[in-house]
mmCIF file of N, CA and C in Angstrom:
data_model
loop_
_atom_site.group_PDB
_atom_site.id
_atom_site.type_symbol
_atom_site.label_atom_id
_atom_site.label_comp_id
_atom_site.label_asym_id
_atom_site.label_seq_id
_atom_site.Cartn_x
_atom_site.Cartn_y
_atom_site.Cartn_z
ATOM 1 N N UNK A 1 97.433 101.241 89.505
ATOM 2 C CA UNK A 1 98.272 100.657 88.427
ATOM 3 C C UNK A 1 97.510 100.592 87.157
ATOM 4 N N UNK A 2 98.080 101.247 86.097
ATOM 5 C CA UNK A 2 97.400 101.453 84.807
ATOM 6 C C UNK A 2 97.240 100.095 84.123
ATOM 7 N N UNK A 3 96.178 99.967 83.422
ATOM 8 C CA UNK A 3 96.018 98.708 82.714
ATOM 9 C C UNK A 3 96.008 99.034 81.130
ATOM 10 N N UNK A 4 96.757 98.315 80.481
ATOM 11 C CA UNK A 4 96.993 98.718 79.008
ATOM 12 C C UNK A 4 95.730 98.277 78.175
ATOM 13 N N UNK A 5 95.651 98.958 76.998
ATOM 14 C CA UNK A 5 94.524 98.625 76.185
ATOM 15 C C UNK A 5 94.354 97.358 75.725
ATOM 16 N N UNK A 6 95.452 96.507 75.697
ATOM 17 C CA UNK A 6 95.246 95.092 75.376
ATOM 18 C C UNK A 6 94.320 94.269 76.328
ATOM 19 N N UNK A 7 94.486 94.616 77.614
ATOM 20 C CA UNK A 7 93.739 93.928 78.557
ATOM 21 C C UNK A 7 92.156 94.191 78.278
ATOM 22 N N UNK A 8 91.805 95.373 77.913
ATOM 23 C CA UNK A 8 90.445 95.688 77.584
ATOM 24 C C UNK A 8 90.025 94.821 76.385
ATOM 25 N N UNK A 9 90.887 95.036 75.484
ATOM 26 C CA UNK A 9 90.481 94.280 74.166
ATOM 27 C C UNK A 9 90.390 92.829 74.337
ATOM 28 N N UNK A 10 91.295 92.261 75.189
ATOM 29 C CA UNK A 10 91.182 90.926 75.417
ATOM 30 C C UNK A 10 89.829 90.488 76.091
ATOM 31 N N UNK A 11 89.606 91.284 77.105
ATOM 32 C CA UNK A 11 88.327 90.999 77.851
ATOM 33 C C UNK A 11 87.083 91.088 76.830
ATOM 34 N N UNK A 12 87.057 92.166 76.173
ATOM 35 C CA UNK A 12 85.981 92.284 75.093
ATOM 36 C C UNK A 12 85.925 91.214 74.029
ATOM 37 N N UNK A 13 87.047 90.708 73.617
ATOM 38 C CA UNK A 13 87.026 89.419 72.706
ATOM 39 C C UNK A 13 86.628 88.274 73.337
ATOM 40 N N UNK A 14 86.848 88.067 74.722
ATOM 41 C CA UNK A 14 86.518 86.847 75.355
ATOM 42 C C UNK A 14 84.861 86.935 75.524
ATOM 43 N N UNK A 15 84.395 88.166 75.718
ATOM 44 C CA UNK A 15 83.077 88.367 76.083
ATOM 45 C C UNK A 15 82.276 87.939 74.604
ATOM 46 N N UNK A 16 82.824 88.414 73.542
ATOM 47 C CA UNK A 16 82.306 88.187 72.207
ATOM 48 C C UNK A 16 82.410 86.691 71.952
ATOM 49 N N UNK A 17 83.449 86.091 72.290
ATOM 50 C CA UNK A 17 83.565 84.500 72.209
ATOM 51 C C UNK A 17 82.496 83.853 72.978
ATOM 52 N N UNK A 18 82.362 84.219 74.149
ATOM 53 C CA UNK A 18 81.364 83.641 74.866
ATOM 54 C C UNK A 18 79.954 83.642 74.435
ATOM 55 N N UNK A 19 79.612 84.920 73.845
ATOM 56 C CA UNK A 19 78.307 85.097 73.139
ATOM 57 C C UNK A 19 78.132 84.019 71.920
ATOM 58 N N UNK A 20 79.315 83.885 71.207
ATOM 59 C CA UNK A 20 79.285 83.033 69.953
ATOM 60 C C UNK A 20 79.172 81.508 70.504
ATOM 61 N N UNK A 21 79.893 81.081 71.445
ATOM 62 C CA UNK A 21 79.821 79.814 72.027
ATOM 63 C C UNK A 21 78.376 79.527 72.624
ATOM 64 N N UNK A 22 77.651 80.552 73.332
ATOM 65 C CA UNK A 22 76.501 80.278 73.822
ATOM 66 C C UNK A 22 75.448 80.126 72.850
ATOM 67 N N UNK A 23 75.551 80.968 71.664
ATOM 68 C CA UNK A 23 74.766 80.823 70.502
ATOM 69 C C UNK A 23 74.898 79.370 69.889
ATOM 70 N N UNK A 24 76.116 78.926 69.749
ATOM 71 C CA UNK A 24 76.319 77.572 69.144
ATOM 72 C C UNK A 24 75.754 76.664 69.909
ATOM 73 N N UNK A 25 75.829 76.729 71.337
ATOM 74 C CA UNK A 25 75.299 75.747 72.244
ATOM 75 C C UNK A 25 73.744 75.714 72.113
ATOM 76 N N UNK A 26 73.162 76.784 71.977
ATOM 77 C CA UNK A 26 71.663 76.690 71.668
ATOM 78 C C UNK A 26 71.351 75.979 70.453
ATOM 79 N N UNK A 27 72.118 76.230 69.390
ATOM 80 C CA UNK A 27 71.868 75.548 68.148
ATOM 81 C C UNK A 27 72.007 73.945 68.275
ATOM 82 N N UNK A 28 73.249 73.585 69.047
ATOM 83 C CA UNK A 28 73.561 72.155 69.224
ATOM 84 C C UNK A 28 72.393 71.683 70.086
ATOM 85 N N UNK A 29 71.845 72.240 71.158
ATOM 86 C CA UNK A 29 70.727 71.618 71.970
ATOM 87 C C UNK A 29 69.506 71.547 71.115
ATOM 88 N N UNK A 30 69.230 72.473 70.256
ATOM 89 C CA UNK A 30 68.034 72.325 69.283
ATOM 90 C C UNK A 30 68.160 71.188 68.344
ATOM 91 N N UNK A 31 69.342 70.976 67.796
ATOM 92 C CA UNK A 31 69.517 69.874 66.989
ATOM 93 C C UNK A 31 69.413 68.527 67.629
ATOM 94 N N UNK A 32 70.037 68.527 68.845
ATOM 95 C CA UNK A 32 70.043 67.199 69.657
ATOM 96 C C UNK A 32 68.567 66.917 69.873
ATOM 97 N N UNK A 33 67.598 67.932 70.449
ATOM 98 C CA UNK A 33 66.285 67.819 70.645
ATOM 99 C C UNK A 33 65.528 67.169 69.431
ATOM 100 N N UNK A 34 65.783 67.683 68.361
ATOM 101 C CA UNK A 34 65.077 67.266 67.111
ATOM 102 C C UNK A 34 65.559 65.772 66.657
ATOM 103 N N UNK A 35 66.756 65.477 66.985
ATOM 104 C CA UNK A 35 67.213 64.099 66.717
ATOM 105 C C UNK A 35 66.928 62.967 67.712
ATOM 106 N N UNK A 36 66.499 63.504 69.036
ATOM 107 C CA UNK A 36 66.570 62.671 70.004
ATOM 108 C C UNK A 36 65.240 61.673 69.983
ATOM 109 N N UNK A 37 64.166 62.165 69.647
ATOM 110 C CA UNK A 37 62.873 61.522 69.590
ATOM 111 C C UNK A 37 62.958 60.255 68.552
ATOM 112 N N UNK A 38 63.467 60.385 67.335
ATOM 113 C CA UNK A 38 63.462 59.202 66.560
ATOM 114 C C UNK A 38 64.510 58.181 67.074
ATOM 115 N N UNK A 39 65.604 58.531 67.724
ATOM 116 C CA UNK A 39 66.628 57.668 68.287
ATOM 117 C C UNK A 39 65.936 56.913 69.488
ATOM 118 N N UNK A 40 65.178 57.699 70.313
ATOM 119 C CA UNK A 40 64.448 56.904 71.416
ATOM 120 C C UNK A 40 63.622 56.005 70.817
ATOM 121 N N UNK A 41 62.732 56.294 69.776
ATOM 122 C CA UNK A 41 61.767 55.353 69.180
ATOM 123 C C UNK A 41 62.435 54.265 68.670
ATOM 124 N N UNK A 42 63.589 54.277 68.124
ATOM 125 C CA UNK A 42 64.332 53.190 67.653
ATOM 126 C C UNK A 42 64.725 52.334 68.550
ATOM 127 N N UNK A 43 65.292 52.854 69.697
ATOM 128 C CA UNK A 43 65.827 51.956 70.897
ATOM 129 C C UNK A 43 64.589 51.241 71.452
ATOM 130 N N UNK A 44 63.374 51.920 71.561
ATOM 131 C CA UNK A 44 62.193 51.208 72.051
ATOM 132 C C UNK A 44 61.816 50.107 71.174
ATOM 133 N N UNK A 45 61.766 50.214 69.737
ATOM 134 C CA UNK A 45 61.370 49.365 68.722
ATOM 135 C C UNK A 45 62.440 48.063 68.960
ATOM 136 N N UNK A 46 63.561 48.284 69.195
ATOM 137 C CA UNK A 46 64.553 47.305 69.160
ATOM 138 C C UNK A 46 64.546 46.566 70.529
ATOM 139 N N UNK A 47 63.988 47.180 71.569
ATOM 140 C CA UNK A 47 63.901 46.636 72.817
ATOM 141 C C UNK A 47 65.068 46.806 73.739
ATOM 142 N N UNK A 48 65.900 47.779 73.392
ATOM 143 C CA UNK A 48 67.208 47.857 74.126
ATOM 144 C C UNK A 48 67.207 49.351 74.784
ATOM 145 N N UNK A 49 68.132 49.442 75.748
ATOM 146 C CA UNK A 49 68.355 50.670 76.474
ATOM 147 C C UNK A 49 69.463 51.382 76.041
ATOM 148 N N UNK A 50 70.421 50.893 75.237
ATOM 149 C CA UNK A 50 71.615 51.500 74.871
ATOM 150 C C UNK A 50 72.151 50.963 73.636
ATOM 151 N N UNK A 51 72.928 51.835 72.981
ATOM 152 C CA UNK A 51 73.606 51.171 71.691
ATOM 153 C C UNK A 51 75.126 51.682 71.806
ATOM 154 N N UNK A 52 76.155 50.752 71.466
ATOM 155 C CA UNK A 52 77.413 51.071 71.418
ATOM 156 C C UNK A 52 77.921 51.612 70.131
ATOM 157 N N UNK A 53 78.579 52.670 70.183
ATOM 158 C CA UNK A 53 79.099 53.139 68.791
ATOM 159 C C UNK A 53 80.514 52.655 68.536
ATOM 160 N N UNK A 54 80.856 52.923 67.221
ATOM 161 C CA UNK A 54 82.260 52.398 66.698
ATOM 162 C C UNK A 54 83.434 52.989 67.486
ATOM 163 N N UNK A 55 83.284 54.203 68.111
ATOM 164 C CA UNK A 55 84.313 54.842 68.855
ATOM 165 C C UNK A 55 84.402 54.328 70.240
ATOM 166 N N UNK A 56 83.617 53.372 70.714
ATOM 167 C CA UNK A 56 83.475 52.811 72.001
ATOM 168 C C UNK A 56 82.499 53.518 72.876
ATOM 169 N N UNK A 57 81.983 54.728 72.590
ATOM 170 C CA UNK A 57 81.154 55.341 73.422
ATOM 171 C C UNK A 57 79.694 54.743 73.236
ATOM 172 N N UNK A 58 78.880 54.996 74.179
ATOM 173 C CA UNK A 58 77.481 54.489 74.238
ATOM 174 C C UNK A 58 76.432 55.616 74.226
ATOM 175 N N UNK A 59 75.462 55.425 73.628
ATOM 176 C CA UNK A 59 74.220 56.266 73.717
ATOM 177 C C UNK A 59 73.294 55.508 74.416
ATOM 178 N N UNK A 60 72.670 55.986 75.512
ATOM 179 C CA UNK A 60 71.702 55.134 76.389
ATOM 180 C C UNK A 60 70.562 56.074 76.887
ATOM 181 N N UNK A 61 69.573 55.387 77.318
ATOM 182 C CA UNK A 61 68.415 56.022 77.739
ATOM 183 C C UNK A 61 68.484 56.378 79.317
ATOM 184 N N UNK A 62 68.249 57.589 79.565
ATOM 185 C CA UNK A 62 68.445 58.123 80.877
ATOM 186 C C UNK A 62 67.015 58.586 81.263
ATOM 187 N N UNK A 63 66.444 58.155 82.343
ATOM 188 C CA UNK A 63 65.044 58.539 82.920
ATOM 189 C C UNK A 63 65.336 59.576 84.166
ATOM 190 N N UNK A 64 64.668 60.653 83.927
ATOM 191 C CA UNK A 64 64.759 61.636 84.959
ATOM 192 C C UNK A 64 63.200 62.028 85.335
ATOM 193 N N UNK A 65 62.888 62.049 86.656
ATOM 194 C CA UNK A 65 61.312 62.281 86.887
ATOM 195 C C UNK A 65 61.449 63.604 87.806
ATOM 196 N N UNK A 66 60.618 64.527 87.391
ATOM 197 C CA UNK A 66 60.521 65.768 87.993
ATOM 198 C C UNK A 66 58.925 65.879 88.494
ATOM 199 N N UNK A 67 58.848 66.180 89.697
ATOM 200 C CA UNK A 67 57.404 66.215 90.290
ATOM 201 C C UNK A 67 57.170 67.497 90.764
ATOM 202 N N UNK A 68 55.954 68.244 90.488
ATOM 203 C CA UNK A 68 55.696 69.585 90.889
ATOM 204 C C UNK A 68 54.124 69.617 91.374
ATOM 205 N N UNK A 69 53.777 70.622 91.832
ATOM 206 C CA UNK A 69 52.369 70.825 92.258
ATOM 207 C C UNK A 69 51.590 70.921 90.972
ATOM 208 N N UNK A 70 50.429 70.019 90.980
ATOM 209 C CA UNK A 70 49.510 70.070 89.936
ATOM 210 C C UNK A 70 48.691 71.478 89.760
ATOM 211 N N UNK A 71 48.724 71.972 88.690
ATOM 212 C CA UNK A 71 48.138 73.405 88.429
ATOM 213 C C UNK A 71 48.862 74.310 89.232
ATOM 214 N N UNK A 72 50.097 74.198 89.622
ATOM 215 C CA UNK A 72 50.996 75.068 90.539
ATOM 216 C C UNK A 72 50.123 75.482 91.818
ATOM 217 N N UNK A 73 49.315 74.590 92.355
ATOM 218 C CA UNK A 73 48.623 74.839 93.471
ATOM 219 C C UNK A 73 49.473 74.246 94.661
ATOM 220 N N UNK A 74 50.453 75.082 95.060
ATOM 221 C CA UNK A 74 51.307 74.564 96.095
ATOM 222 C C UNK A 74 50.695 74.604 97.516
ATOM 223 N N UNK A 75 49.799 75.410 97.790
ATOM 224 C CA UNK A 75 49.096 75.344 99.112
ATOM 225 C C UNK A 75 48.319 74.019 99.246
ATOM 226 N N UNK A 76 47.702 73.657 98.237
ATOM 227 C CA UNK A 76 46.909 72.354 98.236
ATOM 228 C C UNK A 76 47.747 71.334 98.398
ATOM 229 N N UNK A 77 48.949 71.309 97.621
ATOM 230 C CA UNK A 77 49.932 70.149 97.663
ATOM 231 C C UNK A 77 50.561 70.069 98.924
ATOM 232 N N UNK A 78 50.962 71.209 99.616
ATOM 233 C CA UNK A 78 51.582 71.214 101.004
ATOM 234 C C UNK A 78 50.654 70.676 102.027
ATOM 235 N N UNK A 79 49.315 70.897 101.924
ATOM 236 C CA UNK A 79 48.387 70.431 102.790
ATOM 237 C C UNK A 79 48.299 68.895 102.558
ATOM 238 N N UNK A 80 48.206 68.364 101.279
ATOM 239 C CA UNK A 80 48.184 67.003 101.057
ATOM 240 C C UNK A 80 49.341 66.270 101.594
ATOM 241 N N UNK A 81 50.567 66.797 101.478
ATOM 242 C CA UNK A 81 51.696 66.168 102.114
ATOM 243 C C UNK A 81 51.557 66.004 103.659
ATOM 244 N N UNK A 82 51.161 67.123 104.249
ATOM 245 C CA UNK A 82 51.027 67.081 105.602
ATOM 246 C C UNK A 82 50.038 66.035 106.080
ATOM 247 N N UNK A 83 48.903 65.999 105.333
ATOM 248 C CA UNK A 83 47.761 64.989 105.618
ATOM 249 C C UNK A 83 48.116 63.531 105.310
ATOM 250 N N UNK A 84 49.178 63.378 104.421
ATOM 251 C CA UNK A 84 49.685 62.060 104.175
ATOM 252 C C UNK A 84 50.749 61.659 105.119
ATOM 253 N N UNK A 85 51.154 62.533 106.125
ATOM 254 C CA UNK A 85 52.163 62.229 107.025
ATOM 255 C C UNK A 85 53.636 62.342 106.302
ATOM 256 N N UNK A 86 53.628 63.258 105.365
ATOM 257 C CA UNK A 86 54.935 63.626 104.695
ATOM 258 C C UNK A 86 55.279 65.081 104.842
ATOM 259 N N UNK A 87 54.980 65.704 105.940
ATOM 260 C CA UNK A 87 55.190 67.025 106.139
ATOM 261 C C UNK A 87 56.626 67.488 105.883
ATOM 262 N N UNK A 88 57.692 66.600 106.169
ATOM 263 C CA UNK A 88 59.007 66.703 105.987
ATOM 264 C C UNK A 88 59.499 67.154 104.663
ATOM 265 N N UNK A 89 58.501 67.205 103.505
ATOM 266 C CA UNK A 89 58.692 67.440 102.290
ATOM 267 C C UNK A 89 58.361 68.970 102.095
ATOM 268 N N UNK A 90 57.549 69.563 103.017
ATOM 269 C CA UNK A 90 57.209 70.919 102.906
ATOM 270 C C UNK A 90 58.126 71.844 103.607
ATOM 271 N N UNK A 91 58.735 72.862 102.881
ATOM 272 C CA UNK A 91 59.639 73.581 103.317
ATOM 273 C C UNK A 91 59.158 75.092 103.428
ATOM 274 N N UNK A 92 59.463 75.814 104.472
ATOM 275 C CA UNK A 92 59.127 77.161 104.511
ATOM 276 C C UNK A 92 60.249 77.989 103.976
ATOM 277 N N UNK A 93 60.055 78.536 102.758
ATOM 278 C CA UNK A 93 61.019 79.293 102.041
ATOM 279 C C UNK A 93 60.568 80.494 101.391
ATOM 280 N N UNK A 94 61.452 81.393 100.876
ATOM 281 C CA UNK A 94 61.133 82.438 100.032
ATOM 282 C C UNK A 94 61.893 82.402 99.001
ATOM 283 N N UNK A 95 61.304 83.068 97.917
ATOM 284 C CA UNK A 95 62.068 83.211 96.566
ATOM 285 C C UNK A 95 63.170 84.151 96.616
ATOM 286 N N UNK A 96 64.501 83.654 96.350
ATOM 287 C CA UNK A 96 65.518 84.711 96.470
ATOM 288 C C UNK A 96 65.662 85.631 95.307
ATOM 289 N N UNK A 97 65.074 85.132 94.243
ATOM 290 C CA UNK A 97 65.177 86.247 93.029
ATOM 291 C C UNK A 97 64.113 87.282 93.286
ATOM 292 N N UNK A 98 63.007 86.979 93.859
ATOM 293 C CA UNK A 98 62.017 88.019 94.181
ATOM 294 C C UNK A 98 62.410 88.915 95.265
ATOM 295 N N UNK A 99 63.141 88.353 96.290
ATOM 296 C CA UNK A 99 63.620 89.102 97.441
ATOM 297 C C UNK A 99 64.805 90.097 96.978
ATOM 298 N N UNK A 100 65.542 89.445 96.035
ATOM 299 C CA UNK A 100 66.614 90.346 95.511
ATOM 300 C C UNK A 100 66.114 91.489 94.706
ATOM 301 N N UNK A 101 65.110 91.230 93.900
ATOM 302 C CA UNK A 101 64.492 92.443 93.055
ATOM 303 C C UNK A 101 63.789 93.374 94.021
ATOM 304 N N UNK A 102 63.269 92.967 95.019
ATOM 305 C CA UNK A 102 62.745 93.981 96.105
ATOM 306 C C UNK A 102 63.791 94.617 96.786
ATOM 307 N N UNK A 103 64.932 94.127 97.080
ATOM 308 C CA UNK A 103 65.895 94.768 97.731
ATOM 309 C C UNK A 103 66.587 95.855 96.877
ATOM 310 N N UNK A 104 66.823 95.474 95.581
ATOM 311 C CA UNK A 104 67.278 96.434 94.643
ATOM 312 C C UNK A 104 66.571 97.604 94.474
ATOM 313 N N UNK A 105 65.275 97.396 94.207
ATOM 314 C CA UNK A 105 64.163 98.584 94.129
ATOM 315 C C UNK A 105 64.225 99.332 95.372
ATOM 316 N N UNK A 106 64.095 98.729 96.560
ATOM 317 C CA UNK A 106 64.025 99.464 97.734
ATOM 318 C C UNK A 106 65.261 100.406 97.983
ATOM 319 N N UNK A 107 66.411 99.758 97.747
ATOM 320 C CA UNK A 107 67.509 100.569 97.949
ATOM 321 C C UNK A 107 67.794 101.664 96.935
ATOM 322 N N UNK A 108 67.370 101.378 95.701
ATOM 323 C CA UNK A 108 67.634 102.261 94.597
ATOM 324 C C UNK A 108 66.712 103.615 94.913
ATOM 325 N N UNK A 109 65.638 103.414 95.657
ATOM 326 C CA UNK A 109 64.828 104.488 95.982
ATOM 327 C C UNK A 109 65.063 105.061 97.350
ATOM 328 N N UNK A 110 66.279 104.613 97.938
ATOM 329 C CA UNK A 110 66.861 105.278 99.123
ATOM 330 C C UNK A 110 66.210 104.663 100.340
ATOM 331 N N UNK A 111 65.334 103.669 100.334
ATOM 332 C CA UNK A 111 64.701 102.997 101.455
ATOM 333 C C UNK A 111 65.730 102.042 101.972
ATOM 334 N N UNK A 112 65.684 101.839 103.274
ATOM 335 C CA UNK A 112 66.320 100.756 103.982
ATOM 336 C C UNK A 112 65.535 99.642 104.251
ATOM 337 N N UNK A 113 66.175 98.441 104.384
ATOM 338 C CA UNK A 113 65.293 97.260 104.640
ATOM 339 C C UNK A 113 64.822 97.259 106.123
ATOM 340 N N UNK A 114 63.693 96.642 106.446
ATOM 341 C CA UNK A 114 63.157 96.620 107.759
ATOM 342 C C UNK A 114 64.180 96.061 108.715
ATOM 343 N N UNK A 115 64.348 96.534 109.884
ATOM 344 C CA UNK A 115 65.351 96.138 110.934
ATOM 345 C C UNK A 115 65.288 94.673 111.272
ATOM 346 N N UNK A 116 64.000 94.192 111.199
ATOM 347 C CA UNK A 116 63.780 92.847 111.610
ATOM 348 C C UNK A 116 64.682 91.854 110.524
ATOM 349 N N UNK A 117 64.757 92.374 109.354
ATOM 350 C CA UNK A 117 65.370 91.458 108.221
ATOM 351 C C UNK A 117 66.871 91.772 108.220
ATOM 352 N N UNK A 118 67.472 92.682 108.797
ATOM 353 C CA UNK A 118 68.954 93.013 108.782
ATOM 354 C C UNK A 118 69.737 91.866 109.216
ATOM 355 N N UNK A 119 69.314 91.149 110.310
ATOM 356 C CA UNK A 119 70.117 89.967 110.879
ATOM 357 C C UNK A 119 69.793 88.644 110.318
ATOM 358 N N UNK A 120 68.711 88.683 109.526
ATOM 359 C CA UNK A 120 68.463 87.334 108.880
ATOM 360 C C UNK A 120 68.810 87.208 107.396
ATOM 361 N N UNK A 121 69.026 88.379 106.692
ATOM 362 C CA UNK A 121 69.353 88.376 105.352
ATOM 363 C C UNK A 121 70.904 88.311 105.033
ATOM 364 N N UNK A 122 71.400 87.569 104.139
ATOM 365 C CA UNK A 122 72.749 87.873 103.614
ATOM 366 C C UNK A 122 72.773 88.433 102.304
ATOM 367 N N UNK A 123 73.175 89.710 102.282
ATOM 368 C CA UNK A 123 73.026 90.418 101.058
ATOM 369 C C UNK A 123 74.554 90.519 100.469
ATOM 370 N N UNK A 124 74.713 89.969 99.262
ATOM 371 C CA UNK A 124 76.008 89.929 98.600
ATOM 372 C C UNK A 124 75.758 90.691 97.254
ATOM 373 N N UNK A 125 76.721 91.604 96.966
ATOM 374 C CA UNK A 125 76.689 92.248 95.793
ATOM 375 C C UNK A 125 77.939 91.905 94.897
ATOM 376 N N UNK A 126 77.623 91.541 93.586
ATOM 377 C CA UNK A 126 78.808 91.140 92.816
ATOM 378 C C UNK A 126 78.947 92.031 91.704
ATOM 379 N N UNK A 127 80.035 92.707 91.536
ATOM 380 C CA UNK A 127 80.395 93.580 90.490
ATOM 381 C C UNK A 127 81.129 92.877 89.424
ATOM 382 N N UNK A 128 80.754 93.081 88.222
ATOM 383 C CA UNK A 128 81.217 92.429 87.024
ATOM 384 C C UNK A 128 81.325 93.273 85.833
ATOM 385 N N UNK A 129 82.129 93.036 84.878
ATOM 386 C CA UNK A 129 82.104 93.898 83.680
ATOM 387 C C UNK A 129 81.220 93.211 82.619
ATOM 388 N N UNK A 130 80.637 93.987 81.710
ATOM 389 C CA UNK A 130 79.825 93.499 80.614
ATOM 390 C C UNK A 130 80.533 94.351 79.357
ATOM 391 N N UNK A 131 80.078 93.707 78.280
ATOM 392 C CA UNK A 131 80.449 94.238 77.040
ATOM 393 C C UNK A 131 79.419 94.545 76.012
ATOM 394 N N UNK A 132 79.336 95.670 75.578
ATOM 395 C CA UNK A 132 78.230 96.009 74.635
ATOM 396 C C UNK A 132 78.927 96.249 73.327
ATOM 397 N N UNK A 133 78.426 95.340 72.338
ATOM 398 C CA UNK A 133 79.066 95.382 71.097
ATOM 399 C C UNK A 133 78.583 96.692 70.346
ATOM 400 N N UNK A 134 79.643 97.224 69.401
ATOM 401 C CA UNK A 134 79.169 98.412 68.553
ATOM 402 C C UNK A 134 78.419 98.135 67.470
#
């Protein structure tokens, strides 16, 4: 079934709009990051965790904690977890991005994946459209 020119143009316009919105989002995030520190300082000075705005919304302090291996020494950290009786935090995994890159390279060169991996890897290919601006 033929697709008219308008469908292609609409898709290209949506892709362009997406690029513009992503650029705008990066700018908004940068502005928020610049503004955030003095606002956090003000809340700390006032000894409060939130402030109510005239429109009824609230700006509040949110604490998020992220823990990783010191000096990215995962082997040492995994050993320490096991030694501390916390071995359930240690998972045996592989990096899917690295394996995907290996798979793309191997298949592009005409190689097949080792037979032992055929039954344990789920390979999904996603075909999408991209738009290159003129």
